[in-house]
XYZ file of C-alpha atoms in Angstrom:
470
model
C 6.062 3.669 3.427
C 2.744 3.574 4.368
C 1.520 5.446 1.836
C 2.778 3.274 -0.377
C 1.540 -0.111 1.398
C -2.044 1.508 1.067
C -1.771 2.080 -2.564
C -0.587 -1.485 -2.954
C -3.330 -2.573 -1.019
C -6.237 -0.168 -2.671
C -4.725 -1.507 -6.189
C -5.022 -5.096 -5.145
C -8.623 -4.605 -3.811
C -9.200 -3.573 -7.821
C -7.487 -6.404 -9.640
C -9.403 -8.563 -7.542
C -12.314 -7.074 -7.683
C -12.369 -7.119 -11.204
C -11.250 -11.206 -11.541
C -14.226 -12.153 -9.166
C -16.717 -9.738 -10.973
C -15.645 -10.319 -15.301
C -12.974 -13.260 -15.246
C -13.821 -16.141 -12.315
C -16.587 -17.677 -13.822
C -15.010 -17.873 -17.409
C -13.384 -21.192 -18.347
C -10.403 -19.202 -19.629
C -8.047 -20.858 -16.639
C -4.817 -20.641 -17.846
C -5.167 -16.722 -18.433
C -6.568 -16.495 -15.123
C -3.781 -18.022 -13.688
C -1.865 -15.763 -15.376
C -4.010 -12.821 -14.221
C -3.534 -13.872 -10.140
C 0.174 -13.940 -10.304
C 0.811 -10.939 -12.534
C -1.727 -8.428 -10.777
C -0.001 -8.549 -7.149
C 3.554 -7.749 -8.785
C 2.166 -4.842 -10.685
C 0.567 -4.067 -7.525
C 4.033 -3.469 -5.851
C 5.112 -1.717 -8.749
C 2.692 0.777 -9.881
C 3.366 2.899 -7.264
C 6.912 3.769 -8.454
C 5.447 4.275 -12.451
C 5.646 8.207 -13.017
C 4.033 9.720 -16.406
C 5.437 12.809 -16.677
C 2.275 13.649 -19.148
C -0.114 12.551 -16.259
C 1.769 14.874 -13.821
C 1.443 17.609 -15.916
C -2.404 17.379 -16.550
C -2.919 18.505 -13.175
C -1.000 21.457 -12.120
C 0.014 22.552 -8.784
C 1.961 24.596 -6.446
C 2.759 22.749 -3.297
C 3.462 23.776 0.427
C 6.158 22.456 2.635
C 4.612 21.316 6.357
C 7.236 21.857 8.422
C 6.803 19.714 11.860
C 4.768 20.866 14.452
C 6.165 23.158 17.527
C 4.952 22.941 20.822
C 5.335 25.579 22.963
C 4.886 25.571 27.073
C 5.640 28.227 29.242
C 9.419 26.700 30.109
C 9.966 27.292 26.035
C 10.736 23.540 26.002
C 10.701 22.811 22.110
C 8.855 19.552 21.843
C 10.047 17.647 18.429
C 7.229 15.711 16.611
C 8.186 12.335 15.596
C 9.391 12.930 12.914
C 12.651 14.207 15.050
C 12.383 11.196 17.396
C 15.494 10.493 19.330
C 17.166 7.187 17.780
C 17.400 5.682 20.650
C 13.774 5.634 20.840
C 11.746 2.192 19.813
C 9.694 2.515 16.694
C 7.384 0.365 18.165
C 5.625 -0.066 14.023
C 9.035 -1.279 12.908
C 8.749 -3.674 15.840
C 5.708 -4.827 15.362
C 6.191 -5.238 11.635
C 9.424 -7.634 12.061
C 7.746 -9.844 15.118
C 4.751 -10.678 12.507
C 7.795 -11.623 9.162
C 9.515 -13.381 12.355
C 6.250 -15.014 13.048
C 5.203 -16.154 10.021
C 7.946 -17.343 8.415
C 8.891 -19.610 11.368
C 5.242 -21.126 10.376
C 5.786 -21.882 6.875
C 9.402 -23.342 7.750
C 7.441 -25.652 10.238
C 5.046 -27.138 7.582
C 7.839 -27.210 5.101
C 10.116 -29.405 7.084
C 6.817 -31.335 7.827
C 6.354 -31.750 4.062
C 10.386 -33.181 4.289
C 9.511 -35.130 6.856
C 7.154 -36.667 4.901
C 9.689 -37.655 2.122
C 11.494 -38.836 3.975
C 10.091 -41.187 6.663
C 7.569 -43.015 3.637
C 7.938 -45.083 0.961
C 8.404 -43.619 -2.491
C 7.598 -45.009 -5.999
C 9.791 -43.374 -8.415
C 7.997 -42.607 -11.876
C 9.748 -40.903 -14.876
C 7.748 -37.660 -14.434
C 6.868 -37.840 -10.526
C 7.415 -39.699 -7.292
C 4.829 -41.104 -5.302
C 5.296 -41.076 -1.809
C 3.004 -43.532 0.198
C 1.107 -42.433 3.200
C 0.509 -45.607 5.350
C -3.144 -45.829 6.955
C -4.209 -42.135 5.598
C -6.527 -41.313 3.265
C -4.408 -38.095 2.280
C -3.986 -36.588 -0.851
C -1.582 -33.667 -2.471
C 0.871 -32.886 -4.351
C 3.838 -30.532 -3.898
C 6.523 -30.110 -6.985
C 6.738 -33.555 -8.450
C 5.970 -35.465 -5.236
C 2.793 -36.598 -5.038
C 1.341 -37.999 -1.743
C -1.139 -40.578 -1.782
C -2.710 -42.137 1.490
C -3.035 -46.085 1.317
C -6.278 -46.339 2.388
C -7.476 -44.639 -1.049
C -9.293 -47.461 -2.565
C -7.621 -48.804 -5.889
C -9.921 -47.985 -8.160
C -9.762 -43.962 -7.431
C -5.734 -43.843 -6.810
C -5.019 -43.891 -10.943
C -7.920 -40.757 -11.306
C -6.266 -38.802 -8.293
C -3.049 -39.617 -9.446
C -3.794 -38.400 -12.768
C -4.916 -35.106 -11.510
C -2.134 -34.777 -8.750
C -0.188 -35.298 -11.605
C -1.475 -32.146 -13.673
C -0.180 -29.608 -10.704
C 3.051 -31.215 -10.812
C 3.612 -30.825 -14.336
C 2.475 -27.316 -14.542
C 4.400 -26.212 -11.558
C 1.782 -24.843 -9.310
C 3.424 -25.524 -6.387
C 5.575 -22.451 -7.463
C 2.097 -20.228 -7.460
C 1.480 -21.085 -4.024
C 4.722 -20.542 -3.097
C 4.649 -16.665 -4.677
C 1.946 -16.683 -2.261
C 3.806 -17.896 0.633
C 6.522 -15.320 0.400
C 3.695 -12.572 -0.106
C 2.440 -13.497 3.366
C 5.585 -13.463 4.998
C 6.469 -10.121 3.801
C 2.442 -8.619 4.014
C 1.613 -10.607 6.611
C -0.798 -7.771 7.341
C -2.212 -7.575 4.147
C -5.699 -9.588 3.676
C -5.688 -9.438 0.139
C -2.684 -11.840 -0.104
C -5.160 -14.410 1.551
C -7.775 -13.903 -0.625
C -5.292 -14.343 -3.771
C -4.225 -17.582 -2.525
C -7.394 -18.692 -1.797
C -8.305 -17.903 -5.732
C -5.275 -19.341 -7.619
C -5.428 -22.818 -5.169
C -9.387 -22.907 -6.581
C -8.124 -22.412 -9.661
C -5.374 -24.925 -10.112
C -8.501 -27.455 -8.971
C -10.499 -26.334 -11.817
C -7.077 -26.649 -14.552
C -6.472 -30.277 -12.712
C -10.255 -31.333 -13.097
C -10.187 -29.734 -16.711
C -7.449 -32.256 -17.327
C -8.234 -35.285 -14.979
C -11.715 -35.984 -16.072
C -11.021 -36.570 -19.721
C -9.936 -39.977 -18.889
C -13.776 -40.621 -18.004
C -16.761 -39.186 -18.163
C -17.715 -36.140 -16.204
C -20.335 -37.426 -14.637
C -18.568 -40.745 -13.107
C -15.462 -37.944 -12.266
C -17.509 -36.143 -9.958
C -19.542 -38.738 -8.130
C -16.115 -40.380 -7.597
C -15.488 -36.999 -6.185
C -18.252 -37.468 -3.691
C -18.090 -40.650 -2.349
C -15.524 -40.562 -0.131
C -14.319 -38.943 2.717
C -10.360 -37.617 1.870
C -8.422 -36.567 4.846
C -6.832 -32.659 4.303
C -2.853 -32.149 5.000
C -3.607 -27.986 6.708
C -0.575 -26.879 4.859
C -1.717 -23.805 2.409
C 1.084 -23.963 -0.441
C 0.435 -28.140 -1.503
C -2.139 -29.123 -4.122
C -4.430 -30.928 -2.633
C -7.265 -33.201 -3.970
C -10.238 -32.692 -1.374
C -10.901 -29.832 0.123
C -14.672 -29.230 1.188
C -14.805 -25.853 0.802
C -14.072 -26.120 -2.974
C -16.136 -29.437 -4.280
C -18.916 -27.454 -4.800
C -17.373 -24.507 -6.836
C -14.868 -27.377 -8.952
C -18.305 -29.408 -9.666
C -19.943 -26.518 -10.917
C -17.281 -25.551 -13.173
C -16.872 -28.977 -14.662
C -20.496 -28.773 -15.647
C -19.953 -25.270 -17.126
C -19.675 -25.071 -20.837
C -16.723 -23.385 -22.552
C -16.382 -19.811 -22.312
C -17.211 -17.791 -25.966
C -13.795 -16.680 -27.272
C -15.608 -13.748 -27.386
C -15.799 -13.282 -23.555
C -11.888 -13.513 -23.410
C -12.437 -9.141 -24.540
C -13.127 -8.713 -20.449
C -9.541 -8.966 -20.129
C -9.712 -5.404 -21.918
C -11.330 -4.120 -18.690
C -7.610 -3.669 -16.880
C -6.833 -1.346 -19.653
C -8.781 1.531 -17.981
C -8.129 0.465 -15.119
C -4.362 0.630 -14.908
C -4.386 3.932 -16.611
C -6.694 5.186 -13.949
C -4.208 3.660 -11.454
C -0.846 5.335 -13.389
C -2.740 8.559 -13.553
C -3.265 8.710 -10.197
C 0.292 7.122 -8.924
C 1.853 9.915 -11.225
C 0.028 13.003 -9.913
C 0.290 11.638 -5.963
C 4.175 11.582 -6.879
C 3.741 15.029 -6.787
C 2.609 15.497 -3.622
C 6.626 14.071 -2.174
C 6.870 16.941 0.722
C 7.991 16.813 4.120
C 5.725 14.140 6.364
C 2.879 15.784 8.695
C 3.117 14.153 12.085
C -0.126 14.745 12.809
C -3.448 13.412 11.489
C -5.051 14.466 8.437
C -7.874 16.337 10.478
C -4.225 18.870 11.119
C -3.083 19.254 7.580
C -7.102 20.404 6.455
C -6.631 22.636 9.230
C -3.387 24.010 7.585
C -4.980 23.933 4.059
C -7.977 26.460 5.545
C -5.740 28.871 6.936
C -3.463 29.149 3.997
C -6.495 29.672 1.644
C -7.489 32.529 3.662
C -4.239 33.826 2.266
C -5.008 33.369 -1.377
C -8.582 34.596 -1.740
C -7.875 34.929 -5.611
C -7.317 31.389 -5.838
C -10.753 30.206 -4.509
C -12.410 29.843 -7.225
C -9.400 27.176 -8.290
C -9.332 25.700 -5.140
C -13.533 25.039 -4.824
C -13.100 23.302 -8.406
C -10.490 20.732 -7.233
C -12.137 19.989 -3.640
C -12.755 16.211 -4.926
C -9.250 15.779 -6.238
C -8.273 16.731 -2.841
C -11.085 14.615 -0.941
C -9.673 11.662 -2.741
C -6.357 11.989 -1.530
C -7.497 12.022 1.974
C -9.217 9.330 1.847
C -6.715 7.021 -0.154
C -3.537 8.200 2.137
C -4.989 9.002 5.267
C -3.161 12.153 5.224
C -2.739 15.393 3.589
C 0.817 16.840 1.723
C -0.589 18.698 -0.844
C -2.345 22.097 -1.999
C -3.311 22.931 -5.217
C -3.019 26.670 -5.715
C -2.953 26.865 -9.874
C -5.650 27.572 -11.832
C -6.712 23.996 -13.785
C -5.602 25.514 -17.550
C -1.894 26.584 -16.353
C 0.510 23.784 -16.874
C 3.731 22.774 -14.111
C 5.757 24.786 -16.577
C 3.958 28.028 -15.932
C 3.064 27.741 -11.985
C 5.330 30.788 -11.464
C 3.749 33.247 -10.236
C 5.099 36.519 -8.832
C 8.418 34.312 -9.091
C 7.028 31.346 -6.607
C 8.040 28.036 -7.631
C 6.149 24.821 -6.601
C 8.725 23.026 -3.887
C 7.736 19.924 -5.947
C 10.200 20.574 -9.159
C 12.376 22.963 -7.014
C 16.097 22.258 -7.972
C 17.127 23.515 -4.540
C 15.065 24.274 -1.424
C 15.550 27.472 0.919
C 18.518 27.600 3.580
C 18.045 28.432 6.904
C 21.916 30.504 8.146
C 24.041 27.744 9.421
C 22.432 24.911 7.547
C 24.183 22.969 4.208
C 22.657 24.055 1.493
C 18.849 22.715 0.830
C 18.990 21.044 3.909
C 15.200 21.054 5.010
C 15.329 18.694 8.512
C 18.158 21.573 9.574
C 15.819 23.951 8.246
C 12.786 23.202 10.321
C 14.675 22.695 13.492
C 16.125 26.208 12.872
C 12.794 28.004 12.601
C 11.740 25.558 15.845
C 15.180 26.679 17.596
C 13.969 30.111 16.915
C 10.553 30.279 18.208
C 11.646 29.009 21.432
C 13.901 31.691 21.829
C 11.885 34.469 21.220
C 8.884 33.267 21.526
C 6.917 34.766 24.673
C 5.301 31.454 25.949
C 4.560 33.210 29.664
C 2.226 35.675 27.446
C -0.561 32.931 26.618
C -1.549 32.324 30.421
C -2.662 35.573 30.663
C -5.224 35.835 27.913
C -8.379 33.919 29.942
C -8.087 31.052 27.350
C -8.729 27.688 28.956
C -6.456 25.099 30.226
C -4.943 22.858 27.200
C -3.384 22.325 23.856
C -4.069 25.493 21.460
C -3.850 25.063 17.726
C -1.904 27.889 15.874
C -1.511 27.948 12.319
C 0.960 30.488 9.672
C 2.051 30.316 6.359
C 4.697 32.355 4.969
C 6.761 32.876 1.912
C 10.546 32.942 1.394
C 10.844 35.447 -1.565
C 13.843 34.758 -4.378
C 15.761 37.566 -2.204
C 15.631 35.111 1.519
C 13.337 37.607 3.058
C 10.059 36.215 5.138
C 7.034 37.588 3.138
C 3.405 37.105 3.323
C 3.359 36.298 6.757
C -0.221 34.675 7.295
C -1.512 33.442 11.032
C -4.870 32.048 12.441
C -4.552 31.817 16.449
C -7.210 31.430 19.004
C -6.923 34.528 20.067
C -5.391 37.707 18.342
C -2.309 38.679 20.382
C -1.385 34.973 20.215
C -1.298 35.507 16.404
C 0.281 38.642 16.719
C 2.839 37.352 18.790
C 3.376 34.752 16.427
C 3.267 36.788 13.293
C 6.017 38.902 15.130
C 8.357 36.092 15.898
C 8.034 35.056 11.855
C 9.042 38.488 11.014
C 12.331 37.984 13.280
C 12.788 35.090 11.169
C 17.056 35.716 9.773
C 17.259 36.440 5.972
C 17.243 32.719 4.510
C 19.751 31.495 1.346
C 16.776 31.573 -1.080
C 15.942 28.623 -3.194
C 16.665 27.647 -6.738
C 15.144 26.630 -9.491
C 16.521 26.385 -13.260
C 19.953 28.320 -12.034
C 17.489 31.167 -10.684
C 16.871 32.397 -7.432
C 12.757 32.127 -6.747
C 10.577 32.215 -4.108
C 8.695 29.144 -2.119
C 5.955 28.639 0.240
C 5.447 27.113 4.244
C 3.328 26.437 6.142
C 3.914 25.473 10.298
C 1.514 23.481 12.486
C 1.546 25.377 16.127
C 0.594 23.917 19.655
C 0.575 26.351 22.348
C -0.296 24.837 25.991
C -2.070 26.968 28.156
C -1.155 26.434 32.185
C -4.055 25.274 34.535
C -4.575 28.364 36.879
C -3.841 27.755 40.381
């Protein structure tokens, strides 16, 4: 899940990027409009778009990082959290629900304030709207087909803000703002909602003004604009008619000229762009294993030791170093490992009968486990290493007091059997110790792949803590 939240995120960061860089200053506002509400949704959905010829232009084998063991000197088997007990608070979860909670008991308070509003004041019923009176304000906004008008308004400006009031309510923007509304009760964590909001309210000023000041000249539009003082309702999803911050960017684009139809080929801009997005969202599908519980600084760990056992492959692996240095930084963690050389395609990534886990029709089984059951597969191997594991051995090697990192990688041929048993240790009897516990490993129910029996590759995070002497 977060994962995906951070791709949503990164992709938003890019739409927007691109509106406030080619398509904000262009008078092209309904297609902007358009633009702000589309880009968020395909936000949310990119993520899930998978291109089976984009997966297949980069080929890989992938490793399966099983959860970390710890292992003390009682042979108490520590479970990362990705075994947490259910009765345990997931204190994210938590925290994710108290902000919804939070913010959608705000937008419920300015809603019923909006109601409120209806319904203590006056209202003038007009075939296409209804204006509700605000005694002794000097208010202005609109929300659906109510529009609110303060009283102190002198006459002679009521008809003008009216009239442009009157252009949000008959193109529905209160729904925009709205979309928005629901966005932030859902991301309430996510800043890019804000700044969407913030763009489409500017916006439906600029279609309003577009509208509003063809009843008079531009010029008598905008001082009218500036010379009075409007009260603001602080409620974010209403239309409203003055709001500081904006007068200068509206009166700027009222004196812009119209956009050259020939500027409206910006839009062409996304088309890069959301291939570059589905290429990537298709080949990070691939890299669906089993969660590391510990940072990303842990899984490059695991990805040096398992190189050391495929020296063939290093030429392969130097060449996709920024493939994998973008993945880090866009997920904050590591599942993958590209073994394949860059011309080989998914369909020919056996090799020596080793199938990538990633199109695997069924995964390894440990004895004892349902078939392709991988949680009962990694607390087997865990289960194991605390029995035979000699965790009284590691205090008597001179290594300091602490945590010690211990990683192997191993293969579970198409016949069950352990093979290529691979270990990096701080010190060598630790690995060897290690390296003999793998080898006591039971025969395993191999895995499957097109109704044959092939091989597949692990790889197992360590933590060995070393006593304080006394």
């Amino acid at each position: 899940m977060i994962n995906y939240i951070l791709q949503v995120i990164l992709f938003q960061v890019l739409f927007l990027a691109i509106y406030d860089f080619f398509l904000s200053k262009e008078t092209f506002f309904t297609k902007n409009r358009w633009y702000l509400l589309t880009t968020p949704i395909l936000s949310f959905v990119l993520p899930f778009i998978k291109i089976p010829t984009f997966q297949k232009a980069v080929p890989q084998e992938l490793i399966i990082y099983l959860p970390e063991i710890v292992l003390s000197p009682e042979k108490a088997i520590q479970k990362t959290a990705m075994y947490q007990s259910i009765n345990e608070v997931n204190y994210i979860n938590l925290f994710f629900y108290i902000g919804v909670a939070i913010f959608l008991i705000l937008f419920l308070v300015k809603f019923f304030k909006i109601i409120s509003l209806i319904r203590k004041n006056e209202i003038v019923k007009n075939p296409s709207y209804k204006l509700v009176l605000l005694p002794e304000e000097t208010k202005a906004f609109s929300f659906f087909n109510f529009i609110f008008l303060g009283q102190e308004i002198p006459v002679s400006q009521q008809q003008q803000i009216i009239a442009h009031e009157f252009v949000h309510s008959k193109q529905k923007h209160s729904f925009d703002l709205l979309f928005f509304e629901f966005l932030k009760i859902v991301m309430w964590f996510n800043p890019m909602i804000y700044f969407y909001q913030k763009r489409i309210t500017l916006l439906h000023e600029y279609i309003s003004d577009e509208v509003a000041a063809k009843s008079a000249t531009k010029e008598m539009y905008i001082n009218n604009l500036l010379s009075n003082f409007f009260q603001v309702e602080n409620i974010a999803f209403v239309n409203q008619f003055y709001k500081k911050t904006l007068i200068k960017k509206r009166i700027i684009m009222m004196k812009k000229t119209q956009s050259k139809k020939m500027n409206q080929l910006k839009y062409l801009v996304l088309i890069p762009v959301l291939a570059s997005m589905l290429f990537y969202t298709s080949c990070a599908s691939k890299a669906t294993v089993n969660r590391l519980t510990e940072s990303e600084k842990i899984a490059q760990e695991n990805l040096k030791n398992v190189a050391l056992e495929n020296q063939n492959l290093k030429d392969s692996i130097s060449k996709l170093n920024d493939e994998i240095a973008f993945n880090l930084k866009s997920n904050k963690f590591l599942k993958k490992k590209l073994y394949d050389k860059v011309d080989e395609r998914v369909k020919a990534e056996r090799d020596g009968n080793f199938v990538s886990f990633m199109i695997i029709d069924k995964a390894p089984t440990f004895p004892g486990c349902e078939s392709g059951d991988k949680k009962c597969f990694s607390k087997g191997v865990q289960k194991h290493f605390g029995k035979y594991f000699d965790a009284d051995m590691v205090n008597t090697l001179g290594l300091d007091a602490g945590r010690k990192r211990v990683f192997v990688g191993f293969k579970i041929d198409s016949e069950g059997n352990v093979v290529d048993i691979a270990a990096r240790a701080p010190h060598p009897k630790i690995k060897a110790e290690v390296i003999r516990v793998m080898k006591s490993l039971p025969k395993m129910i191999p895995g499957e792949q097109d109704g044959e029996k092939v091989g597949v590759k692990y790889s197992i995070p360590f933590a060995v803590i070393v006593e304080k002497k006394v």
